[in-house]
Structure formats: structure tokens, C-alpha cells
Short mmCIF file of C-alpha atoms and ligand atoms in Angstrom, two decimals:
data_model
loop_
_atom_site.label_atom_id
_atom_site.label_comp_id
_atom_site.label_asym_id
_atom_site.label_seq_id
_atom_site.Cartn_x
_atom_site.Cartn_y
_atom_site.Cartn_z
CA UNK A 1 0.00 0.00 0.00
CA UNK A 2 1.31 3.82 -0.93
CA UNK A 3 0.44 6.74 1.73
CA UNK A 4 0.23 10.33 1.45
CA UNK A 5 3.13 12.44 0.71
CA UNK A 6 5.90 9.38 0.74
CA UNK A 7 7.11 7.53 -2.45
CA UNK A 8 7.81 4.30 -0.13
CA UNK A 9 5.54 1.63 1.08
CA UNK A 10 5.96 0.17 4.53
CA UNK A 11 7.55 -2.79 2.72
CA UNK A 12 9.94 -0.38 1.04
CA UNK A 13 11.14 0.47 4.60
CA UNK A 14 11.16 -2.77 5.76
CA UNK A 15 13.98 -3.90 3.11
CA UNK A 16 15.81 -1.34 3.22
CA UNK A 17 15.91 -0.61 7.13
CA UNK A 18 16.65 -4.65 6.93
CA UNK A 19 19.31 -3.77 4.50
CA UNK A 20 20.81 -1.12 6.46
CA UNK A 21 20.02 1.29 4.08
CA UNK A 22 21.16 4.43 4.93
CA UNK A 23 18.87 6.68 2.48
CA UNK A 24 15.91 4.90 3.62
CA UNK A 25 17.00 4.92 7.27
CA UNK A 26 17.09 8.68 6.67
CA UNK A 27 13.48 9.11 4.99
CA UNK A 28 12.13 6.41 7.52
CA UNK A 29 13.22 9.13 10.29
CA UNK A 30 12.21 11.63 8.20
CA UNK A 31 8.18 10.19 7.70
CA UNK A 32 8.28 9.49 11.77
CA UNK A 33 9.24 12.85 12.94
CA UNK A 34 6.50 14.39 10.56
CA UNK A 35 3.83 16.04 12.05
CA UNK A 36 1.25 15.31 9.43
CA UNK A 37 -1.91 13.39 10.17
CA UNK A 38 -1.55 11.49 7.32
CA UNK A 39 1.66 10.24 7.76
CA UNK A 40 1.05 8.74 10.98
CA UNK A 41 -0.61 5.38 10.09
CA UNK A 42 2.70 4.39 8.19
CA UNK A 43 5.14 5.43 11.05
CA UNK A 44 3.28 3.91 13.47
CA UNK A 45 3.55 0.65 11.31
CA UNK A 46 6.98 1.39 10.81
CA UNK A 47 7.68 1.48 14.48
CA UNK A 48 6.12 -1.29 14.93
CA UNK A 49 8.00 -3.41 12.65
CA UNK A 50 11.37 -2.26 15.01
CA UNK A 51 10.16 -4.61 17.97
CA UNK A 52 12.29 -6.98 19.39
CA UNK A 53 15.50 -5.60 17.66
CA UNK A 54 16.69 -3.93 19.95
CA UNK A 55 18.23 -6.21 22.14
CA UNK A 56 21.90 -6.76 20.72
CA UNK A 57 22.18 -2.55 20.55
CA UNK A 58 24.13 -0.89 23.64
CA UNK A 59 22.63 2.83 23.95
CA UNK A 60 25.41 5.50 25.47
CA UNK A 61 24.35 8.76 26.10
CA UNK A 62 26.83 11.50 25.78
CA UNK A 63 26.53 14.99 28.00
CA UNK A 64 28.55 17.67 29.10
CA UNK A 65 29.28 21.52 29.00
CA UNK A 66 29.47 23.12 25.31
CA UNK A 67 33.61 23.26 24.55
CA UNK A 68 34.36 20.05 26.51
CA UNK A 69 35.11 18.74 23.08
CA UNK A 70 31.74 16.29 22.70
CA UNK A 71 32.09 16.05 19.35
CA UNK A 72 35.56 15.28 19.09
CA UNK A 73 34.98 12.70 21.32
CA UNK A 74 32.48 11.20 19.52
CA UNK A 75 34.61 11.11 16.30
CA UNK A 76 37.61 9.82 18.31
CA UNK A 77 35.03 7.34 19.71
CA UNK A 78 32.93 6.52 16.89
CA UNK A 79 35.64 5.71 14.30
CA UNK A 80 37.34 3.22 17.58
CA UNK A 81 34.12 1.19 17.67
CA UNK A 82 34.00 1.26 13.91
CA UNK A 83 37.26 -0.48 13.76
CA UNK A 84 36.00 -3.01 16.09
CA UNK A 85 33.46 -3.98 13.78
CA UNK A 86 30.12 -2.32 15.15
CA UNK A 87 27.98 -0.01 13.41
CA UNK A 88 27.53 3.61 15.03
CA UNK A 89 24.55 5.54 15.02
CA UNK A 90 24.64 9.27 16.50
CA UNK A 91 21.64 11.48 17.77
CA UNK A 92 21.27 14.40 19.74
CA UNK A 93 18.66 15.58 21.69
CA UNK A 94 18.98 19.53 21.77
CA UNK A 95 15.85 21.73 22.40
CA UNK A 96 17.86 24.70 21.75
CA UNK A 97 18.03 23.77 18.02
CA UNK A 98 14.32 25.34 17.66
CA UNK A 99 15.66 28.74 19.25
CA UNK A 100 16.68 31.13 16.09
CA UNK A 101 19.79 31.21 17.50
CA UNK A 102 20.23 27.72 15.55
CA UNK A 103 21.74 24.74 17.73
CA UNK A 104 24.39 24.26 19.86
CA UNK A 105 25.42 21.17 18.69
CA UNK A 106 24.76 21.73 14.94
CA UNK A 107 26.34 24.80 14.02
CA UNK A 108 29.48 23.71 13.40
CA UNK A 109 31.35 21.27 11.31
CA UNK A 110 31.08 18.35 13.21
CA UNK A 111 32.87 15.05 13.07
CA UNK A 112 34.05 14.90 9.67
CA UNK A 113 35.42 11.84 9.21
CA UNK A 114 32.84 9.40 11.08
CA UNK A 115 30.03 11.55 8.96
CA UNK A 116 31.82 9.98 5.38
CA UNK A 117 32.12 6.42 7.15
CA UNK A 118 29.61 4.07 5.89
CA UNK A 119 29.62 2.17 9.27
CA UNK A 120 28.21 5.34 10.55
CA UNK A 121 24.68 7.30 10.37
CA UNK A 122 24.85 10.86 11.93
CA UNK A 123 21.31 12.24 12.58
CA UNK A 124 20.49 16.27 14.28
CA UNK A 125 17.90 16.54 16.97
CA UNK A 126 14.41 16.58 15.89
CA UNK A 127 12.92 19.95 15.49
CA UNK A 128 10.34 20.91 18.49
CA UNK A 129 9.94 23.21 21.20
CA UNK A 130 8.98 20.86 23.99
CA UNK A 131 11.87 18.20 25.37
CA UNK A 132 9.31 16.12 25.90
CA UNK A 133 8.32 16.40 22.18
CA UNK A 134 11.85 15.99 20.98
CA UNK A 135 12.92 12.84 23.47
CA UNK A 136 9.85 10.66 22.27
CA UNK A 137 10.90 11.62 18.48
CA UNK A 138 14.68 10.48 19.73
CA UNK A 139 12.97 7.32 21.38
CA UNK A 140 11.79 6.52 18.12
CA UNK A 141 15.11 7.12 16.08
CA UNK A 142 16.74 4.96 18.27
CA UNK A 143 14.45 2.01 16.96
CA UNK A 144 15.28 2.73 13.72
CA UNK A 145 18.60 3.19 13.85
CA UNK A 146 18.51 -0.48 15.59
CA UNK A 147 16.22 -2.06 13.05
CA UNK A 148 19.06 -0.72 10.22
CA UNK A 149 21.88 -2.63 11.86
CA UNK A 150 23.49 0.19 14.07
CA UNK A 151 24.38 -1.70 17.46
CA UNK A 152 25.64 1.25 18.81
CA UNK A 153 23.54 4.40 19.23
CA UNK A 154 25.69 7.76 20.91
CA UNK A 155 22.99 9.99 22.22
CA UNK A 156 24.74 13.27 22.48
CA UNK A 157 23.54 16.54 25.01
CA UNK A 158 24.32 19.67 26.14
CA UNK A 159 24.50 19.29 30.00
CA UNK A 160 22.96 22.58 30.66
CA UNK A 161 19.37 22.16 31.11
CA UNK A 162 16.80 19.33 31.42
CA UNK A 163 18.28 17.32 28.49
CA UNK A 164 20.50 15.42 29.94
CA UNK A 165 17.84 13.47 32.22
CA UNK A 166 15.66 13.04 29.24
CA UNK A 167 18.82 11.63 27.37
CA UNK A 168 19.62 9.44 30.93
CA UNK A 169 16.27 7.77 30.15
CA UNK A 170 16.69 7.08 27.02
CA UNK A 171 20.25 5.12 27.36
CA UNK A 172 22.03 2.00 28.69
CA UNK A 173 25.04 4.15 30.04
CA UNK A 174 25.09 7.43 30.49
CA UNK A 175 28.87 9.38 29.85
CA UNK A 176 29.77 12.60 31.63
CA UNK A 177 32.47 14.59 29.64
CA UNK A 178 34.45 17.15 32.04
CA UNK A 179 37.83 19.28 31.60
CA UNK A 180 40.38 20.35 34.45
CA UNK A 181 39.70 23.93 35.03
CA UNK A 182 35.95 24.63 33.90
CA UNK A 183 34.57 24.93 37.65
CA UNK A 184 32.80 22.25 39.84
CA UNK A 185 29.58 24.29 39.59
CA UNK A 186 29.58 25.23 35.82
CA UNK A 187 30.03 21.17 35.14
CA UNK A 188 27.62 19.75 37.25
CA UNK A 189 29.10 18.57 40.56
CA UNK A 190 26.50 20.85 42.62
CA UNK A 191 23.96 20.72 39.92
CA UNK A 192 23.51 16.74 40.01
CA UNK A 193 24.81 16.12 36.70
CA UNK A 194 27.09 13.70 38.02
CA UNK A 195 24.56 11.39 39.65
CA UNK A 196 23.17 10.94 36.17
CA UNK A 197 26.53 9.92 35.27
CA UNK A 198 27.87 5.96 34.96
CA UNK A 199 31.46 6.89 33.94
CA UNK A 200 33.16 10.29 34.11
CA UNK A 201 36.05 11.24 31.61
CA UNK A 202 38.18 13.96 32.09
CA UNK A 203 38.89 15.15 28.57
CA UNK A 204 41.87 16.99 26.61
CA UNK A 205 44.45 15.21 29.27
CA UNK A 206 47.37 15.99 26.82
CA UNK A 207 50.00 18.29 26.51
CA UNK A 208 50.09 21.04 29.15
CA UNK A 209 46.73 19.76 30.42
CA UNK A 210 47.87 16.45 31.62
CA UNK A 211 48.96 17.36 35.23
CA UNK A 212 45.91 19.76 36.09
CA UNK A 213 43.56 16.73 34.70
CA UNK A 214 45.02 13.77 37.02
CA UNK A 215 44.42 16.47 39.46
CA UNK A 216 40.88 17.00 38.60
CA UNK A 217 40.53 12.80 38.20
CA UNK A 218 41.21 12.44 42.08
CA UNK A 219 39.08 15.43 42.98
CA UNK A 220 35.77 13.80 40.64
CA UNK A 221 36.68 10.50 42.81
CA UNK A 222 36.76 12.36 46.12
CA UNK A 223 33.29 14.07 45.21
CA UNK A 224 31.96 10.68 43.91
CA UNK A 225 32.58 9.50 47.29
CA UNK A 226 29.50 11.42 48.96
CA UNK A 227 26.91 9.93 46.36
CA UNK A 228 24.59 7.10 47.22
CA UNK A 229 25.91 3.72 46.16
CA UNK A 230 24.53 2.32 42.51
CA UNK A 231 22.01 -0.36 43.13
CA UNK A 232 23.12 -2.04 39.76
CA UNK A 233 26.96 -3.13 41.37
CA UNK A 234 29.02 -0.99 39.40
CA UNK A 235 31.25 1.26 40.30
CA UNK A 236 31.57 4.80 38.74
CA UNK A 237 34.99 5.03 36.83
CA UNK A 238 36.76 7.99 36.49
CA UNK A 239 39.22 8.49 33.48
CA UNK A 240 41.69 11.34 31.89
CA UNK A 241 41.45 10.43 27.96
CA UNK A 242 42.64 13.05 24.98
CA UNK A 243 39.93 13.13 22.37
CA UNK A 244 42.41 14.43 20.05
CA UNK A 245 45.39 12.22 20.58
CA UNK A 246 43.23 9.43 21.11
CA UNK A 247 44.11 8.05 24.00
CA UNK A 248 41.90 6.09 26.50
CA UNK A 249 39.72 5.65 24.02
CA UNK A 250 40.64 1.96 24.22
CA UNK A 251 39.86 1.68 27.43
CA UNK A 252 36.30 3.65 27.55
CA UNK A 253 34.96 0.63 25.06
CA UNK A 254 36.64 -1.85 27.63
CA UNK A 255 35.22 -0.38 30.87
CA UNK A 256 31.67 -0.48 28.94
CA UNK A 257 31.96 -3.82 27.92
CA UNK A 258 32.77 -4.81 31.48
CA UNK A 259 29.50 -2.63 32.69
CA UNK A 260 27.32 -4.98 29.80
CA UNK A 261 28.83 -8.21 31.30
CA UNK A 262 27.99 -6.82 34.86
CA UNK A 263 24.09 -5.55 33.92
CA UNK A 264 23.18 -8.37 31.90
CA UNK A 265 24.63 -10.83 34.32
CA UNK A 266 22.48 -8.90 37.52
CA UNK A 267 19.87 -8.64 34.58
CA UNK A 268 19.78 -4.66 35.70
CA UNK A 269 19.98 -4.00 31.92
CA UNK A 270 16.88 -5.43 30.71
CA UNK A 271 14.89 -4.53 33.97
CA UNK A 272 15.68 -0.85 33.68
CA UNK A 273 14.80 -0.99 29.46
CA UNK A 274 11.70 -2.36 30.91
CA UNK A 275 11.35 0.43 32.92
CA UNK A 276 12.57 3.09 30.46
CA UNK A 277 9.87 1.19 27.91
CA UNK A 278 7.06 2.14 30.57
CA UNK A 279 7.86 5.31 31.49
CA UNK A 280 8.11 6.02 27.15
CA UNK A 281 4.45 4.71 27.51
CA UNK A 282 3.51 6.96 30.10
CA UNK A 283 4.82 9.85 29.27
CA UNK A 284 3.74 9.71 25.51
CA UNK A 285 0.28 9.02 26.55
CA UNK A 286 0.10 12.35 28.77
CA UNK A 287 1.76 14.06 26.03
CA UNK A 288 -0.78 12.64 23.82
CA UNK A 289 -4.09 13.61 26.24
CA UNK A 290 -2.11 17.25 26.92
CA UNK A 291 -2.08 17.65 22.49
CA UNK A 292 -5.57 16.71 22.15
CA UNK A 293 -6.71 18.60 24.85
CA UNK A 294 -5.17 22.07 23.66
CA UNK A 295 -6.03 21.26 20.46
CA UNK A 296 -9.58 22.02 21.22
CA UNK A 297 -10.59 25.97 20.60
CA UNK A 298 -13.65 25.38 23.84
CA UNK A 299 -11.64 24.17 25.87
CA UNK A 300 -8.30 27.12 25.12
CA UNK A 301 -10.83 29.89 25.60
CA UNK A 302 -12.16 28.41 28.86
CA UNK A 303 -8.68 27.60 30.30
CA UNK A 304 -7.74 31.09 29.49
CA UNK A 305 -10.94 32.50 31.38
CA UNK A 306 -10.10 29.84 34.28
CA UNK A 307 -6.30 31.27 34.43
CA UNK A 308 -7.14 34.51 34.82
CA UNK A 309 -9.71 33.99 37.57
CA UNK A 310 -7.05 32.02 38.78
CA UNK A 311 -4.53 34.90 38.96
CA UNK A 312 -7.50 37.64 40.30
CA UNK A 313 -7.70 34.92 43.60
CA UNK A 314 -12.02 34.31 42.33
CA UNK A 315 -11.18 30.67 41.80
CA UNK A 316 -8.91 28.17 43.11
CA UNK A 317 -6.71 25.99 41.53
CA UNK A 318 -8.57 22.70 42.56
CA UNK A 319 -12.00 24.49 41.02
CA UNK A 320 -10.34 25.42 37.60
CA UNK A 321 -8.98 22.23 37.30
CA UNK A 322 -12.39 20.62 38.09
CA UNK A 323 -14.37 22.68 35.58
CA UNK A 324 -12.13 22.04 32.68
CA UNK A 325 -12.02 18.43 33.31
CA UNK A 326 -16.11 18.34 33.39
CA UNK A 327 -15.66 20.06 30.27
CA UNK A 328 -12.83 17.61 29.06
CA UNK A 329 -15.12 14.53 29.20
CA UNK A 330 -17.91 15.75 27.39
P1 GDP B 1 31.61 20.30 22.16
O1 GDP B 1 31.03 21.67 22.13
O2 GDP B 1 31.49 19.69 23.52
O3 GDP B 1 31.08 19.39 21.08
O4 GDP B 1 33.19 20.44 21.91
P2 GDP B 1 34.07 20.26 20.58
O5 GDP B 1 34.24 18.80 20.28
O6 GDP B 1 33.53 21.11 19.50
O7 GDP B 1 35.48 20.79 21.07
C1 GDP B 1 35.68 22.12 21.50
C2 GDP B 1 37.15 22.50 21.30
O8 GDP B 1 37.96 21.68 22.12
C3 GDP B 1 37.62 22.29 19.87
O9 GDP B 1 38.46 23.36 19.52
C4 GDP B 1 38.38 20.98 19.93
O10 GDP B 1 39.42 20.90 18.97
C5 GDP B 1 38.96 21.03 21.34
N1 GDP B 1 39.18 19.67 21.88
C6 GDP B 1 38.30 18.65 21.90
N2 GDP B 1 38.86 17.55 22.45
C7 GDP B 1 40.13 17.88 22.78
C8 GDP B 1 41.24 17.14 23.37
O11 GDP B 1 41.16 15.99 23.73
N3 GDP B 1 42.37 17.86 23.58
C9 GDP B 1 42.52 19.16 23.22
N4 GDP B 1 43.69 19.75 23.46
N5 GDP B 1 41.52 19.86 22.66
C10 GDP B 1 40.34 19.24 22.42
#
């Protein structure tokens, strides 16, 4: 069967997701992140067609302060595991891409050489104003990526606003990029970023950086100290690596390996998928309810009444709440 608006039928995308086609990988994204009404029947086939292939792919996300050389890394990193003989898919999830001010992690010339390698698919964030918008899209590039062949999927963030839980709930491992110098506050250590975090590198440990980085490596470990243990029996690793010289990248890939051995042994990794899966669930239902309730002109120009009685203290928030929702279910 053909649909609206796409030149490919769902069998189209089968063979060549199947085939690990990166074209049709591309347009497959392309029809799920539509907004159309009409395009939704396919991608909802489409995503259905990705169960159960998921569970060979390792999912790393990727977060830290803009200049702590993310990208580099991921090239660095990237082109490693390519050598190794996986297939590397990278996303981002960055709701500062629909400010004008264009995206943080897209307006540059970024990784180069992993872009040209055929072993690799390199996809921007989804376009959207709401996180919660742009994560579910992610969620569902992800599957994709999987059902093409990619095993393993770099989800990359800016650690300087909500992202970087959204992008913690969406992966298997969650990497927490940090240079000597920056400032505890400015990279997280007060701000919680680090209890998102399942292994902390301290990057651009070369040259005249090398000594203030082992430095910084034993103060991380100090401050790692004071966090509550890990229920899933693995212990955070702290590393200096160079992005640029490429070293440690080696041993990133081997301390992850070890953390796959560990969570699939204490099955940790498939009961928090599981969970991730449910919470997916949950939260694109609500965002679901919350789209087809402002969708409705009634129910806008009554909420708009109800705020502003709200504001003038002539109705509380547990009355407003009650009269839309009587209004809601008719
Ligand atoms: P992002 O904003 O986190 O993606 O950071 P980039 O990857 O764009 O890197 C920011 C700057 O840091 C660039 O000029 C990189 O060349 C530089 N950089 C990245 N990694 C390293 C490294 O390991 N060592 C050194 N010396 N510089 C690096």
C-alpha cells in the first residue's frame, strides 16, 4: 500500500531498514518525525516493525558543558568502535536547536570523518519546542537506527538544562564529559549532573593539560565518594582520555563492555529498558491527552478564562482544574 506524501511503502522500509540502508534509514526518520496526520498510520507501522531488535544494541548517552570537546569525542570514539566492527549511530537531543539562534550542537562542522564512514549514520535533533516532544521523536530514532543494523547508538547533550535526564532515560550508560579547570559548579558537581553519570572522563588530558587533569581525576573520585551507592553493582569510573590524541579511548569501550557483562549478568539492563519502555508509555500518553486537549478551541478559551480567575484569587486551583475536566469529558 502507498500513503500520502511518501514515495515508499511500509515494505519499502522494511527492506531497506533490513538492509541497512542508509537513504531509507534517513526518509524512515524523516516520515516518523513528521507532524502530518496522514503520515502517521505508516510510522506507526513502521515502528512497529522495530520490535524486538533492539536487544543486541548498547545505547550511550553523551553529556557535558558546550567546549568540553563532545564532538571530538564522539569522532575519536565513533571511528574506535568502527574499527572493532560495530555499526555507530549518533543522535542528539537539543531543544535549543528550535531557538533562532540555531543549535548548539549543529552549528558547526562536526565530526568529519565518522560523517563519510559508511559504518556510521549521523542524525540532528528533531525539530520541536517541547523536550518532551523531541525525546519521544529520539525514542523513536533509536528504533530505527537499531532495526538498520546500528548496534551502537551515541545519544549526544548539552549538559545545561533538562536534556541530559531526558537523554539518561533514554540510554544503557550514560557518559559525563568534564575538563580540568571549567569549575565544579559550571560542570555539574553541585547541579547533580554527576549522579546521572555511569562513567566520568576527564577530557583533553594531553600536553600542558595532563597534570591539572590527574588532578581533577582524584578530585571527581573524592566528590563521587559522597553519592549514594549504585544499586546495579558498578562502580563509577573515572578516566583522563585526549579526544584528540586518542588516548583512553581503548579503554572507555573496555570499561563499557565490562559494565554490559555486569548488567546483563544482575539482569539490571533489561529490567531498567523495561522500565525506560514504561515510562516512554507513560509519558507519551500524557503528552498525547495534553495535544488533544489544547487542540480544542472550547476548551483554550475556557482555560484562558479559568487562568485569569485564577490569577484575580475568584477561583482556586482545585475548582479550575475541576471545571475544565467536566468540560474535558464531554
Ligand atoms: P563540544 O562543544 O562539547 O562538542 O566540543 P568540541 O568537540 O567542539 O570541542 C571544542 C574545542 O575543544 C575544539 O576546539 C576541539 O578541537 C577542542 N578539543 C576537543 N577535544 C580535545 C582534546 O582531547 N584535547 C585538546 N587539546 N583539545 C580538544
Amino acid at each position: 500500500m502507498r500513503f500520502h506524501k511518501t514515495n515508499l511503502s511500509l515494505e519499502q522500509y522494511k527492506s531497506g531498514l533490513n538492509a541497512g540502508d542508509r537513504l531509507i534509514l534517513s526518509k524512515a526518520i524523516t516520515l516518523c518525525e513528521s507532524q502530518l496526520p496522514e503520515d502517521e498510520l505508516l510510522a506507526s507501522l513502521l515502528i512497529e516493525e522495530t520490535l524486538g531488535q533492539s536487544e543486541h544494541s548498547f545505547r550511550i548517552g553523551i553529556t557535558g558543558i558546550p567546549g568540553v570537546g563532545k564532538s571530538t569525542f564522539i569522532e575519536a570514539f565513533g571511528l574506535y568502535l568502527i574499527q572493532q566492527g560495530h555499526k555507530v549511530a549518533v543522535l542528539s537531543v537539543d531543544p535549543t536547536s528550535s531557538l533562532n539562534h540555531g543549535s548548539i550542537l549543529g552549528d558547526k562542522t562536526r565530526m568529519n570523518e565518522l560523517s563519510l564512514n559508511r559504518n556510521a549514520y549521523i542524525r540532528p535533533s528533531p525539530a520541536g519546542k517541547q523536550l518532551g516532544g523531541i525525546a519521544e521523536k529520539t525514542r523513536e530514532n533509536i528504533l530505527l537506527c537499531e532495526a538498520a543494523g546500528f548496534n551502537v547508538i551515541l545519544i549526544e547533550t548539552v549538559g545545561v538544562g533538562q536534556s541530559e535526564t531526558a537523554v539518561k532515560h533514554l540510554s544503557d550508560f550514560m557518559i559525563l564529559l568534564m575538563i580540568s579547570g571549567a569549575g565544579d559548579e559550571l560542570q555539574g558537581i553541585k547541579r547533580g549532573l554527576m549522579e546521572l553519570a555511569d562513567m566520568v572522563l576527564i577530557n583533553k588530558s594531553d600536553g600542558n593539560n595532563l597534570k591539572a587533569s590527574k588532578q581533577t581525576k582524584t578530585l571527581i573520585k573524592q566528590a563521587l565518594h559522597y553519592f549514594p551507592a549504585n544499586t546495579n553493582q558498578w562502580e563509577i569510573p573515572v578516566e583522563t582520555i585526549s579526544s584528540i590524541d586518542q588516548t583512553g579511548i581503548d579503554n572507555v569501550w573496555k570499561l563499557i563492555e565490562r559494565y554490559q557483562k555486569i548488567t546483563k549478568a544482575n539482569h539490571y539492563f533489561e529490567s531498567n529498558r523495561n522500565k525506560q519502555n514504561l515510562k516512554w508509555f507513560q509519558e507519551g500518553l500524557s503528552n498525547q491527552i495534553l495535544r488533544l486537549f489544547l487542540k480544542d478551541p472550547t476548551l483554550q478559551a475556557q482555560k484562558a478564562e479559568i487562568e485569569s480567575a485564577i490569577v484575580q484569587e475568584t477561583l482556586s486551583v482545585k475548582s479550575g482544574i475541576q471545571q475544565l475536566m467536566q468540560s474535558f469529558k464531554k
